[in-house]
PDB file of C-alpha atoms and ligand atoms in Angstrom:
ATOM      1  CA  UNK A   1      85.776 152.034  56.558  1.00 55.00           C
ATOM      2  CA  UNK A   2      89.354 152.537  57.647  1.00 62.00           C
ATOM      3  CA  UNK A   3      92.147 152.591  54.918  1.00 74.00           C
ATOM      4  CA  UNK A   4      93.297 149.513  53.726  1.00 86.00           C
ATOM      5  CA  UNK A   5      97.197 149.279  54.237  1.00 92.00           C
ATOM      6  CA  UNK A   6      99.373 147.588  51.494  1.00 94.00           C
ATOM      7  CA  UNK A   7     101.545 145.006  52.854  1.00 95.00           C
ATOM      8  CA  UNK A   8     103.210 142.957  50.229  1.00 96.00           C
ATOM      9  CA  UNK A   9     103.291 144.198  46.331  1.00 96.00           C
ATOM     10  CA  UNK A  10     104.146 141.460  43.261  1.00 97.00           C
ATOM     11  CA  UNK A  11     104.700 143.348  39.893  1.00 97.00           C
ATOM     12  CA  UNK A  12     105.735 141.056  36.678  1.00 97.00           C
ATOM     13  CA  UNK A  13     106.929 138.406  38.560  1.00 97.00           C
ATOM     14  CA  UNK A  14     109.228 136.276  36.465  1.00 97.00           C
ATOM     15  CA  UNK A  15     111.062 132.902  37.719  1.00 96.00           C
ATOM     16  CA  UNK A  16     113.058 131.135  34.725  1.00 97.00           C
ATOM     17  CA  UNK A  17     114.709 127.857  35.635  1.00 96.00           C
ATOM     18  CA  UNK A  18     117.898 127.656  32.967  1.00 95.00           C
ATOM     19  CA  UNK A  19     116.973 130.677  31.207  1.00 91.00           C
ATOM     20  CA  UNK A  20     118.083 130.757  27.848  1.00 90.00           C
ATOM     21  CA  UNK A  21     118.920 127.417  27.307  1.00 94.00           C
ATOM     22  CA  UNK A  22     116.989 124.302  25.697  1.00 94.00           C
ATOM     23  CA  UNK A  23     115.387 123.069  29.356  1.00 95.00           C
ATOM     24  CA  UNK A  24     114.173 126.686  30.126  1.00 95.00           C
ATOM     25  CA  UNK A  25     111.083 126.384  32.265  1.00 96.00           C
ATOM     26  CA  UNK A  26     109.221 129.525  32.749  1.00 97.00           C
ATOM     27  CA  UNK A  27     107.786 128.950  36.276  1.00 97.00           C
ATOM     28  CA  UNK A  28     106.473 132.227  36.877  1.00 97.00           C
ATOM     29  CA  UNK A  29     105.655 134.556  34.706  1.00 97.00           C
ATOM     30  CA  UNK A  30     104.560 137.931  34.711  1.00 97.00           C
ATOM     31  CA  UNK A  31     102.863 137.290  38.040  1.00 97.00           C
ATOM     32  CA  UNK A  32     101.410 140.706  39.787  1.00 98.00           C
ATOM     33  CA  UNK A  33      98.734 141.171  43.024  1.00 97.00           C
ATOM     34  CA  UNK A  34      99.176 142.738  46.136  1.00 97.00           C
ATOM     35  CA  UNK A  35      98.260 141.369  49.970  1.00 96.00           C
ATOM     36  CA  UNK A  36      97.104 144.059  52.299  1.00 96.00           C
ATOM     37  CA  UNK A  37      97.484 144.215  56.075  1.00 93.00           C
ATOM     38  CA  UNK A  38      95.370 141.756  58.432  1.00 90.00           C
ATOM     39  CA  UNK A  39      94.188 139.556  54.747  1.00 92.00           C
ATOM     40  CA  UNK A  40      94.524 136.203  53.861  1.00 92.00           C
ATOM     41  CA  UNK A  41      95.205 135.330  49.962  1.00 94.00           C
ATOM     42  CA  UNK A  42      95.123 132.029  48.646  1.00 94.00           C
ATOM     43  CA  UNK A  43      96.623 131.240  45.451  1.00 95.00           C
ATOM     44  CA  UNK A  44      95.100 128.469  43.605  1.00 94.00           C
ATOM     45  CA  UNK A  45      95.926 126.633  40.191  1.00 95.00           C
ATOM     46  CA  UNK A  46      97.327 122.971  39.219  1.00 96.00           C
ATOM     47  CA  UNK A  47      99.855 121.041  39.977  1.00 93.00           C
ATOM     48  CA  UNK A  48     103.247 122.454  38.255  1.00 94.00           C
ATOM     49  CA  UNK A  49     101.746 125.800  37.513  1.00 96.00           C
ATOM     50  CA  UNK A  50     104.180 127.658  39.263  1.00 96.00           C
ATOM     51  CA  UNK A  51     102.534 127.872  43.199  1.00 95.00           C
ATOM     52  CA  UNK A  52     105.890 127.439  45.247  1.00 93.00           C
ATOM     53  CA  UNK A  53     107.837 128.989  43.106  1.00 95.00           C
ATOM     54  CA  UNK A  54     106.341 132.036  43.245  1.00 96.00           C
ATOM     55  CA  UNK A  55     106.440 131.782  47.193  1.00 95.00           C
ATOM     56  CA  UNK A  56     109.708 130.734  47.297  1.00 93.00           C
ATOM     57  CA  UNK A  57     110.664 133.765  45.123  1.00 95.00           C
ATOM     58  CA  UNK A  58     109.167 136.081  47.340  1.00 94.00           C
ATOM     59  CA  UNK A  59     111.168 135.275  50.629  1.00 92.00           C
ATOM     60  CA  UNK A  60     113.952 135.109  48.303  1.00 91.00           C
ATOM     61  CA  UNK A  61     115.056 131.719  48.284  1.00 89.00           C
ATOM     62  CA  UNK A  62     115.413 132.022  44.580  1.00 87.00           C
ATOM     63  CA  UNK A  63     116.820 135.567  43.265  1.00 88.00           C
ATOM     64  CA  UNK A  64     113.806 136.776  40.735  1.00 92.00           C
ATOM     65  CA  UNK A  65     114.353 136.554  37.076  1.00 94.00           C
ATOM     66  CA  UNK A  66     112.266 139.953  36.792  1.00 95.00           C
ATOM     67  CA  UNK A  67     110.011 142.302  38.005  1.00 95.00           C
ATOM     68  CA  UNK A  68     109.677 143.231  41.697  1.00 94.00           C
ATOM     69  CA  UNK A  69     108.736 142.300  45.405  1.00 94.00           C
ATOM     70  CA  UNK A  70     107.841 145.793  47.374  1.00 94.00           C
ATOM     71  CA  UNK A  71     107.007 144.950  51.134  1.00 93.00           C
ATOM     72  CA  UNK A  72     106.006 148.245  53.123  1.00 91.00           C
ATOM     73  CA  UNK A  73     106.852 150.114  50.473  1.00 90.00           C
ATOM     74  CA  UNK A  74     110.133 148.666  49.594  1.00 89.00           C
ATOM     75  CA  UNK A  75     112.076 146.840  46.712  1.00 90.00           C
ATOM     76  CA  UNK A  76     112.985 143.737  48.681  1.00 85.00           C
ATOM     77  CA  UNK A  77     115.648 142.138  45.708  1.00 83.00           C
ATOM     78  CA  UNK A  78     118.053 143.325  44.280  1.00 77.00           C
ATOM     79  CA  UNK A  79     121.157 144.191  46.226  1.00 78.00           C
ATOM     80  CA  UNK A  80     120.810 144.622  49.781  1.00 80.00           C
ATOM     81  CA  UNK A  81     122.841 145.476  52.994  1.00 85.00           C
ATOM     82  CA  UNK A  82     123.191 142.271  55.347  1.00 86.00           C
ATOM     83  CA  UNK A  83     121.254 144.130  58.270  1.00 88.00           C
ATOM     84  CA  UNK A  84     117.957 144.955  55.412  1.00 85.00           C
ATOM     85  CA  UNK A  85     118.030 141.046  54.466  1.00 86.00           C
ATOM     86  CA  UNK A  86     117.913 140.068  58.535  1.00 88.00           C
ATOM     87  CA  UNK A  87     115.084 142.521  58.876  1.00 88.00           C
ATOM     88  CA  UNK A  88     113.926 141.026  56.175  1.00 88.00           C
ATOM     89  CA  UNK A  89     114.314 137.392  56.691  1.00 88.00           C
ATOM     90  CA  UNK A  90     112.428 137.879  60.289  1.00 92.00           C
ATOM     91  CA  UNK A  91     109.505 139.941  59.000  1.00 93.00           C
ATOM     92  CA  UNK A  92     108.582 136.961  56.583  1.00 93.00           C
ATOM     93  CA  UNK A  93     108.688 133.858  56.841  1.00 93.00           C
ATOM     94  CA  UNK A  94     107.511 130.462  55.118  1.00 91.00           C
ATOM     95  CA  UNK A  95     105.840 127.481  56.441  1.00 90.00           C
ATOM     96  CA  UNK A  96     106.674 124.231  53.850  1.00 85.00           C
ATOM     97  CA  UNK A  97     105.200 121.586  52.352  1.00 77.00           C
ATOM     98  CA  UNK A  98     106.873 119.063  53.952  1.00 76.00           C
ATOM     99  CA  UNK A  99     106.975 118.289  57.237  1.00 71.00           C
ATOM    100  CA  UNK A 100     109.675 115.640  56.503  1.00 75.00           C
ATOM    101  CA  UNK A 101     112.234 117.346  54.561  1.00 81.00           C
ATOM    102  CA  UNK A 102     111.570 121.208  56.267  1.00 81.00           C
ATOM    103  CA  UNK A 103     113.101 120.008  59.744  1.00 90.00           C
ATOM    104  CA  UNK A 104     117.086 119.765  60.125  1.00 91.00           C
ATOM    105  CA  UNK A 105     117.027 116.121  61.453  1.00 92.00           C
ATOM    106  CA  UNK A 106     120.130 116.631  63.458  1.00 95.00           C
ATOM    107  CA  UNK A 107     118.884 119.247  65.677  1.00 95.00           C
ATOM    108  CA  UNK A 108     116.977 118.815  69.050  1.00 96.00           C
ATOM    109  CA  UNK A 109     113.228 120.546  68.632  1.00 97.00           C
ATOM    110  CA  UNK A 110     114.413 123.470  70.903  1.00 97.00           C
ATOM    111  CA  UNK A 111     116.855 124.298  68.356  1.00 97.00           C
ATOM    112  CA  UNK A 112     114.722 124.308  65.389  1.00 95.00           C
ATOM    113  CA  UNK A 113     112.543 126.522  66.786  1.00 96.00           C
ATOM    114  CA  UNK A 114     114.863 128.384  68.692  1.00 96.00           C
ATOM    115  CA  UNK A 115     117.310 129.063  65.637  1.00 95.00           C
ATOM    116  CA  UNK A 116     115.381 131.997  64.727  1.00 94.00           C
ATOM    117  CA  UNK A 117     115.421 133.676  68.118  1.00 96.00           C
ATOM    118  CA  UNK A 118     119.229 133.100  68.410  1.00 96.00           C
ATOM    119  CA  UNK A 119     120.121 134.805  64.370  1.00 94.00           C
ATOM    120  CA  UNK A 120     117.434 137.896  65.549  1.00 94.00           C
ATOM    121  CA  UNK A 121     118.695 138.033  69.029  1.00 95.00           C
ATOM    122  CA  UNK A 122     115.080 137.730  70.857  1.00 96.00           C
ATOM    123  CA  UNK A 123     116.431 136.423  73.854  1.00 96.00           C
ATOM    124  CA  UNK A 124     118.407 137.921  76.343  1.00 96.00           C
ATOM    125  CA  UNK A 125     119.329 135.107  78.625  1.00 97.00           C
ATOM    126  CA  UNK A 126     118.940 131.213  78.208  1.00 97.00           C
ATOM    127  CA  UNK A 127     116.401 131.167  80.350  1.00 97.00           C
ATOM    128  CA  UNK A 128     114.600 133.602  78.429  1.00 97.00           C
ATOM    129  CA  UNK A 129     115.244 131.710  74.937  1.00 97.00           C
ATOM    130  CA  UNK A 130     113.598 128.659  76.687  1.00 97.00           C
ATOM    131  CA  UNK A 131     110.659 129.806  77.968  1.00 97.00           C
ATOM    132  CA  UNK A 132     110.536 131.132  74.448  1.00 97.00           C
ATOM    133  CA  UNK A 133     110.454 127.444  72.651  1.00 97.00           C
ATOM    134  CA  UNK A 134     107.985 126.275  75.354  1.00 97.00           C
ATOM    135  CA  UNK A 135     105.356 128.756  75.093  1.00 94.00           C
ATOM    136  CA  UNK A 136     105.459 128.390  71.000  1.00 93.00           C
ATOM    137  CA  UNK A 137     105.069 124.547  71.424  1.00 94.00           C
ATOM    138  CA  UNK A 138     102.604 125.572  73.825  1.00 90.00           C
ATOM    139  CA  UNK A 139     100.963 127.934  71.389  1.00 87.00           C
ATOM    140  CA  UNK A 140     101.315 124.568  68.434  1.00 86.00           C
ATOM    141  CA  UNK A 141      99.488 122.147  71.121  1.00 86.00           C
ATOM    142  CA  UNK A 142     102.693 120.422  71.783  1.00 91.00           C
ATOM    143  CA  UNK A 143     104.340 120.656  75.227  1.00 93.00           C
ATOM    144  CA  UNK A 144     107.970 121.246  76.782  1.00 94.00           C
ATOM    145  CA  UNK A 145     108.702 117.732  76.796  1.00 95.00           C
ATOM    146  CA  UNK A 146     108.939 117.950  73.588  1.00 96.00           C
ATOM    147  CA  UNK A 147     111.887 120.315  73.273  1.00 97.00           C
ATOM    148  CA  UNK A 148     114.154 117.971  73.469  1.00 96.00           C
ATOM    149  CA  UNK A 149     113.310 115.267  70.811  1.00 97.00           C
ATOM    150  CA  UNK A 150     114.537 114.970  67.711  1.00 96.00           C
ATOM    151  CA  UNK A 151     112.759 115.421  63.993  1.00 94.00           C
ATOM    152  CA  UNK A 152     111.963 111.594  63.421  1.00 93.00           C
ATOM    153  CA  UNK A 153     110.392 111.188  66.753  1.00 94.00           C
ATOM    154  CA  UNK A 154     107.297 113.021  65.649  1.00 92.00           C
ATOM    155  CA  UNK A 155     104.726 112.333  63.847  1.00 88.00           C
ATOM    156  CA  UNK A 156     103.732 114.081  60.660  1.00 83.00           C
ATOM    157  CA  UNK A 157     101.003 116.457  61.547  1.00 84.00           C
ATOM    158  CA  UNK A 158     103.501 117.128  65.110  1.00 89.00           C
ATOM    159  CA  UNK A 159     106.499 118.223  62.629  1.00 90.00           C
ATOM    160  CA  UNK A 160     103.835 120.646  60.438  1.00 87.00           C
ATOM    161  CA  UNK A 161     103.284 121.784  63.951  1.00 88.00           C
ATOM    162  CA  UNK A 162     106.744 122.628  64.732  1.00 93.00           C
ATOM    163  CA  UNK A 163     106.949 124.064  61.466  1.00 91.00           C
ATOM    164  CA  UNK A 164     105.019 126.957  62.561  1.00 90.00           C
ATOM    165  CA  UNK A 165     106.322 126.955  65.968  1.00 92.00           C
ATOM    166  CA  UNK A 166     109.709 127.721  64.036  1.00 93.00           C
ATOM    167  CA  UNK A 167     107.768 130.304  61.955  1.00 92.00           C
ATOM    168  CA  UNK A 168     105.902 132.394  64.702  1.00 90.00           C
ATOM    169  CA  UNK A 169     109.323 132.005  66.929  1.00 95.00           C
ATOM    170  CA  UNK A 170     110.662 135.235  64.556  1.00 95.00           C
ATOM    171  CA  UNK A 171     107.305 137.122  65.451  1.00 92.00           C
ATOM    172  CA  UNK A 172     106.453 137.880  61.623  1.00 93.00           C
ATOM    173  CA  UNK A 173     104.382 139.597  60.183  1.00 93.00           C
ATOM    174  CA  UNK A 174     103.493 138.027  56.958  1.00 94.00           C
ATOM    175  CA  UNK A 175     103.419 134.135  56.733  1.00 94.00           C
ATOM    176  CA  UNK A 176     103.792 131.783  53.029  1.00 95.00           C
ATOM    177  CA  UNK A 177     102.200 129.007  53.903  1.00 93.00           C
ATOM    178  CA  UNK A 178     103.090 126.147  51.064  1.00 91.00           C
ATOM    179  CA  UNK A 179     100.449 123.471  51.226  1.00 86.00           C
ATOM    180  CA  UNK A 180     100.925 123.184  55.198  1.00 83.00           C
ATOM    181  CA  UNK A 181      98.643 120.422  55.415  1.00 81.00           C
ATOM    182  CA  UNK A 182      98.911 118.097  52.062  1.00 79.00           C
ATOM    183  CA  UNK A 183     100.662 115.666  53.959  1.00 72.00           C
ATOM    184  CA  UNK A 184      98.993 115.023  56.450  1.00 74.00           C
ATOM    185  CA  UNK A 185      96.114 112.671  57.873  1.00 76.00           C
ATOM    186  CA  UNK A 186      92.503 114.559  56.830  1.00 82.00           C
ATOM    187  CA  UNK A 187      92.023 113.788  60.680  1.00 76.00           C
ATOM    188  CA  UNK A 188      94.927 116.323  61.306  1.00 74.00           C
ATOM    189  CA  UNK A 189      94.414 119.252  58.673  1.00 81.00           C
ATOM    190  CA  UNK A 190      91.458 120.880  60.607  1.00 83.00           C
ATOM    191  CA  UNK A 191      93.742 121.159  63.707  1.00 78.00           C
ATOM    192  CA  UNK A 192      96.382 122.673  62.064  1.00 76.00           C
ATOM    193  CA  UNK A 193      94.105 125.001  59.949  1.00 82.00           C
ATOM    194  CA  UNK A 194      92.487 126.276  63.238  1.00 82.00           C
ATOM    195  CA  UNK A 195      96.294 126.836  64.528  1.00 78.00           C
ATOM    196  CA  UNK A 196      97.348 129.328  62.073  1.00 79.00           C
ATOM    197  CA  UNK A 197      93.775 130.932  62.373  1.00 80.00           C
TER     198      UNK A 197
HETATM  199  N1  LIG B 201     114.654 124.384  40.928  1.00 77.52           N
HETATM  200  C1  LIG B 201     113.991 124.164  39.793  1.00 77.52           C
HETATM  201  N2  LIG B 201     114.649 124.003  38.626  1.00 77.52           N
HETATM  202  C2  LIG B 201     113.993 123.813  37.462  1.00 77.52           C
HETATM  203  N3  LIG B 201     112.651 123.764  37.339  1.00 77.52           N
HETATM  204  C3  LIG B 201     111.938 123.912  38.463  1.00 77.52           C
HETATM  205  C4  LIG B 201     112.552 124.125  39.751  1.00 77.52           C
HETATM  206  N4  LIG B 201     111.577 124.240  40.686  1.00 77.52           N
HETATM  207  C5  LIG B 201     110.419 124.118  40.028  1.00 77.52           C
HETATM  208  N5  LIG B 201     110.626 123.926  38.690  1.00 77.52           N
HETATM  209  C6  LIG B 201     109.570 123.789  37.661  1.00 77.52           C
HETATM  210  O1  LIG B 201     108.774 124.956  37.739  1.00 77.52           O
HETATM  211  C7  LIG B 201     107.400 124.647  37.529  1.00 77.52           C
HETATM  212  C8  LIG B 201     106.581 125.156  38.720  1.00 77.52           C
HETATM  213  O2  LIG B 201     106.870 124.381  39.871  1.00 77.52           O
HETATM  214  P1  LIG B 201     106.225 124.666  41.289  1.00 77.52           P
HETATM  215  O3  LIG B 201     106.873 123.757  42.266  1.00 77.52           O
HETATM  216  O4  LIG B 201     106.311 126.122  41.572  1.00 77.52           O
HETATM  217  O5  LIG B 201     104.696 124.265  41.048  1.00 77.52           O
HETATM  218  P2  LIG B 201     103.448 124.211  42.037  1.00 77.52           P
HETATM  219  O6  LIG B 201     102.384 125.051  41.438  1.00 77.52           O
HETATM  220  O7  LIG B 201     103.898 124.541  43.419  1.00 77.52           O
HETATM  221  O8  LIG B 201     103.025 122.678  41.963  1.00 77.52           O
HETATM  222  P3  LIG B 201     102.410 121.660  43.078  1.00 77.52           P
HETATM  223  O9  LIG B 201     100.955 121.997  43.205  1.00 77.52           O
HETATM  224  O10 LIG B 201     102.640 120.301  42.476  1.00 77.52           O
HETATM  225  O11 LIG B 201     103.178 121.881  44.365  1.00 77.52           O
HETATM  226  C9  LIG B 201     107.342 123.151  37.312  1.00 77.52           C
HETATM  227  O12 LIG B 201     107.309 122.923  35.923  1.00 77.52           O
HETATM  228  C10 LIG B 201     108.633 122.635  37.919  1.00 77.52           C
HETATM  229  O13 LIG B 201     109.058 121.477  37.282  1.00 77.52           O
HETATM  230 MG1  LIG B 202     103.995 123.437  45.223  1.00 77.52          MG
END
Protein backbone atom coordinates (compact mmCIF):
# COMPACT_ATOMS: atom_id res chain seq x y z
CA UNK A 1 0.00 0.00 0.00
CA UNK A 2 1.49 3.36 -0.86
CA UNK A 3 2.46 5.77 2.06
CA UNK A 4 -0.10 7.66 3.51
CA UNK A 5 0.80 11.48 3.30
CA UNK A 6 -0.08 13.81 6.29
CA UNK A 7 -1.96 16.75 5.24
CA UNK A 8 -3.33 18.70 8.10
CA UNK A 9 -1.98 18.08 11.91
CA UNK A 10 -4.23 19.42 15.20
CA UNK A 11 -2.15 19.11 18.48
CA UNK A 12 -3.91 20.49 21.89
CA UNK A 13 -6.16 22.55 20.26
CA UNK A 14 -7.45 25.18 22.64
CA UNK A 15 -10.18 28.01 21.72
CA UNK A 16 -11.18 30.17 24.96
CA UNK A 17 -13.86 32.77 24.37
CA UNK A 18 -13.02 35.64 27.26
CA UNK A 19 -10.34 33.73 28.77
CA UNK A 20 -9.81 34.47 32.19
CA UNK A 21 -12.74 36.19 32.99
CA UNK A 22 -16.22 35.11 34.64
CA UNK A 23 -18.00 34.26 30.95
CA UNK A 24 -14.93 32.12 29.88
CA UNK A 25 -16.20 29.45 27.55
CA UNK A 26 -13.77 26.81 26.74
CA UNK A 27 -14.86 25.91 23.16
CA UNK A 28 -12.14 23.76 22.27
CA UNK A 29 -10.08 22.12 24.24
CA UNK A 30 -7.17 20.10 23.95
CA UNK A 31 -8.40 18.96 20.55
CA UNK A 32 -5.63 16.73 18.50
CA UNK A 33 -6.09 14.33 15.06
CA UNK A 34 -4.57 14.56 11.90
CA UNK A 35 -6.29 14.42 8.10
CA UNK A 36 -4.14 12.74 5.53
CA UNK A 37 -4.02 13.38 1.79
CA UNK A 38 -7.08 12.28 -0.56
CA UNK A 39 -9.39 11.47 3.16
CA UNK A 40 -12.46 12.69 4.26
CA UNK A 41 -12.95 13.25 8.25
CA UNK A 42 -16.08 14.01 9.75
CA UNK A 43 -16.28 15.40 13.09
CA UNK A 44 -19.31 14.59 14.98
CA UNK A 45 -20.70 15.61 18.55
CA UNK A 46 -23.75 17.92 19.84
CA UNK A 47 -24.88 20.96 19.38
CA UNK A 48 -22.47 23.63 21.26
CA UNK A 49 -19.69 21.17 21.69
CA UNK A 50 -17.26 23.10 20.01
CA UNK A 51 -17.69 21.81 15.96
CA UNK A 52 -17.19 25.31 14.19
CA UNK A 53 -15.06 26.54 16.36
CA UNK A 54 -12.59 24.24 15.93
CA UNK A 55 -12.95 24.75 12.03
CA UNK A 56 -13.00 28.18 12.22
CA UNK A 57 -9.74 28.02 14.27
CA UNK A 58 -8.05 26.12 11.82
CA UNK A 59 -8.35 28.54 8.74
CA UNK A 60 -7.61 31.04 11.26
CA UNK A 61 -10.52 33.08 11.57
CA UNK A 62 -10.00 33.01 15.26
CA UNK A 63 -6.15 33.21 16.46
CA UNK A 64 -5.78 29.77 18.69
CA UNK A 65 -5.70 30.04 22.38
CA UNK A 66 -3.06 27.04 22.31
CA UNK A 67 -1.52 24.32 20.80
CA UNK A 68 -0.86 24.05 17.05
CA UNK A 69 -2.16 23.74 13.34
CA UNK A 70 0.84 22.05 11.11
CA UNK A 71 -0.35 21.82 7.35
CA UNK A 72 2.43 20.09 5.10
CA UNK A 73 4.57 20.12 7.69
CA UNK A 74 4.18 23.59 8.89
CA UNK A 75 3.11 25.73 12.01
CA UNK A 76 0.34 27.66 10.30
CA UNK A 77 -0.30 30.40 13.55
CA UNK A 78 1.59 32.23 15.07
CA UNK A 79 3.25 35.11 13.30
CA UNK A 80 3.44 34.96 9.71
CA UNK A 81 4.73 36.93 6.61
CA UNK A 82 1.68 38.39 4.49
CA UNK A 83 2.79 36.26 1.32
CA UNK A 84 2.71 32.63 3.88
CA UNK A 85 -0.97 33.75 5.06
CA UNK A 86 -2.08 34.27 1.06
CA UNK A 87 -0.58 30.89 0.37
CA UNK A 88 -2.25 29.99 3.07
CA UNK A 89 -5.63 31.45 2.80
CA UNK A 90 -5.85 29.83 -0.95
CA UNK A 91 -4.69 26.33 0.00
CA UNK A 92 -7.72 26.10 2.52
CA UNK A 93 -10.66 27.13 2.46
CA UNK A 94 -14.19 26.84 4.29
CA UNK A 95 -17.57 26.22 3.03
CA UNK A 96 -20.34 27.73 5.87
CA UNK A 97 -23.24 26.96 7.41
CA UNK A 98 -25.22 29.42 6.09
CA UNK A 99 -26.05 30.03 2.88
CA UNK A 100 -27.76 33.31 3.96
CA UNK A 101 -25.31 35.08 5.97
CA UNK A 102 -21.88 33.48 4.00
CA UNK A 103 -22.70 35.59 0.72
CA UNK A 104 -21.78 39.49 0.64
CA UNK A 105 -25.33 40.60 -0.47
CA UNK A 106 -24.00 43.59 -2.27
CA UNK A 107 -21.95 41.84 -4.73
CA UNK A 108 -23.04 40.43 -8.20
CA UNK A 109 -22.47 36.32 -8.15
CA UNK A 110 -19.42 36.80 -10.51
CA UNK A 111 -17.82 38.67 -7.84
CA UNK A 112 -18.32 36.38 -5.04
CA UNK A 113 -16.90 33.78 -6.73
CA UNK A 114 -14.51 35.62 -8.57
CA UNK A 115 -13.03 37.49 -5.39
CA UNK A 116 -10.76 34.73 -4.80
CA UNK A 117 -9.27 34.57 -8.27
CA UNK A 118 -8.71 38.39 -8.25
CA UNK A 119 -6.68 38.40 -4.27
CA UNK A 120 -4.55 35.05 -5.82
CA UNK A 121 -4.18 36.51 -9.21
CA UNK A 122 -5.60 33.31 -11.27
CA UNK A 123 -6.56 35.23 -14.08
CA UNK A 124 -4.64 36.90 -16.50
CA UNK A 125 -7.14 38.79 -18.54
CA UNK A 126 -10.96 39.51 -17.92
CA UNK A 127 -11.82 37.29 -20.23
CA UNK A 128 -9.96 34.70 -18.59
CA UNK A 129 -11.45 35.56 -14.96
CA UNK A 130 -14.91 35.02 -16.63
CA UNK A 131 -14.72 32.00 -18.19
CA UNK A 132 -13.36 31.20 -14.77
CA UNK A 133 -16.84 32.03 -12.77
CA UNK A 134 -18.78 30.25 -15.57
CA UNK A 135 -17.17 27.00 -15.65
CA UNK A 136 -17.34 26.85 -11.54
CA UNK A 137 -21.15 27.63 -11.76
CA UNK A 138 -20.98 25.19 -14.39
CA UNK A 139 -19.11 22.73 -12.23
CA UNK A 140 -22.12 23.78 -9.06
CA UNK A 141 -25.06 22.98 -11.72
CA UNK A 142 -25.80 26.59 -12.04
CA UNK A 143 -25.22 28.39 -15.37
CA UNK A 144 -23.64 31.81 -16.69
CA UNK A 145 -26.79 33.53 -16.44
CA UNK A 146 -26.39 33.41 -13.24
CA UNK A 147 -23.26 35.51 -12.86
CA UNK A 148 -24.84 38.37 -12.75
CA UNK A 149 -27.57 38.12 -10.00
CA UNK A 150 -27.38 39.10 -6.81
CA UNK A 151 -27.34 36.96 -3.26
CA UNK A 152 -31.21 37.26 -2.52
CA UNK A 153 -32.18 36.16 -5.93
CA UNK A 154 -31.29 32.59 -5.16
CA UNK A 155 -32.64 30.18 -3.51
CA UNK A 156 -31.14 28.45 -0.51
CA UNK A 157 -29.71 25.24 -1.74
CA UNK A 158 -28.46 27.73 -5.14
CA UNK A 159 -26.45 30.06 -2.52
CA UNK A 160 -24.83 26.63 -0.68
CA UNK A 161 -24.04 26.08 -4.28
CA UNK A 162 -22.24 29.20 -4.86
CA UNK A 163 -20.69 28.70 -1.68
CA UNK A 164 -18.54 26.12 -3.09
CA UNK A 165 -18.28 27.65 -6.38
CA UNK A 166 -16.48 30.50 -4.26
CA UNK A 167 -14.51 27.72 -2.49
CA UNK A 168 -13.16 25.57 -5.48
CA UNK A 169 -12.61 29.14 -7.43
CA UNK A 170 -9.04 29.28 -5.16
CA UNK A 171 -8.26 25.61 -6.41
CA UNK A 172 -7.65 24.24 -2.70
CA UNK A 173 -6.56 21.65 -1.52
CA UNK A 174 -8.20 20.98 1.72
CA UNK A 175 -11.93 22.01 2.17
CA UNK A 176 -13.94 22.73 6.03
CA UNK A 177 -17.09 22.09 5.21
CA UNK A 178 -19.46 23.52 8.27
CA UNK A 179 -22.79 21.79 8.08
CA UNK A 180 -23.07 22.67 4.18
CA UNK A 181 -26.39 21.31 3.96
CA UNK A 182 -28.41 21.95 7.46
CA UNK A 183 -30.29 24.49 5.84
CA UNK A 184 -31.48 23.30 3.28
CA UNK A 185 -34.62 21.36 1.80
CA UNK A 186 -33.84 17.28 2.46
CA UNK A 187 -34.86 17.37 -1.36
CA UNK A 188 -31.61 19.46 -1.93
CA UNK A 189 -28.86 17.90 0.48
CA UNK A 190 -28.25 14.78 -1.75
CA UNK A 191 -27.42 17.14 -4.69
CA UNK A 192 -25.14 19.08 -2.96
CA UNK A 193 -23.51 16.05 -1.15
CA UNK A 194 -22.88 14.43 -4.62
CA UNK A 195 -21.28 18.00 -5.67
CA UNK A 196 -18.50 18.08 -3.30
CA UNK A 197 -18.03 14.23 -3.95
N1 LIG B 1 -17.38 34.18 19.30
C1 LIG B 1 -17.75 33.51 20.40
N2 LIG B 1 -17.66 34.09 21.61
C2 LIG B 1 -18.00 33.41 22.74
N3 LIG B 1 -18.43 32.14 22.77
C3 LIG B 1 -18.54 31.51 21.59
C4 LIG B 1 -18.20 32.15 20.34
N4 LIG B 1 -18.41 31.27 19.33
C5 LIG B 1 -18.85 30.14 19.91
N5 LIG B 1 -18.92 30.28 21.27
C6 LIG B 1 -19.32 29.22 22.22
O1 LIG B 1 -18.44 28.13 22.02
C7 LIG B 1 -19.13 26.89 22.15
C8 LIG B 1 -18.93 26.07 20.87
O2 LIG B 1 -19.63 26.67 19.79
P1 LIG B 1 -19.60 26.09 18.32
O3 LIG B 1 -20.31 27.06 17.45
O4 LIG B 1 -18.19 25.78 17.95
O5 LIG B 1 -20.42 24.73 18.47
P2 LIG B 1 -20.87 23.64 17.40
O6 LIG B 1 -20.36 22.33 17.87
O7 LIG B 1 -20.48 24.09 16.04
O8 LIG B 1 -22.46 23.67 17.53
P3 LIG B 1 -23.65 23.48 16.44
O9 LIG B 1 -23.76 22.01 16.19
O10 LIG B 1 -24.86 24.04 17.14
O11 LIG B 1 -23.26 24.26 15.20
C9 LIG B 1 -20.57 27.25 22.45
O12 LIG B 1 -20.75 27.17 23.84
C10 LIG B 1 -20.71 28.68 21.97
O13 LIG B 1 -21.67 29.37 22.70
MG1 LIG C 1 -21.57 24.66 14.31
Amino acid sequence: MAQREKLLEIKNLKQYFNEGKVNEVKAVDNVSFEIFKGEVMGLVGESGCGKSTTGRTIIRLYDATGGEVLYDGVNVHGKKSKKQLKDFNRKMQMIFQDPYASLNPRLKIADVIAEGIDIHGLAKTKQERMEQVYELLETVGLNREHANRYPHEFSGGQRQRIGIARALAVQPEFIIADEPISALDVSIQAQVVNLMK
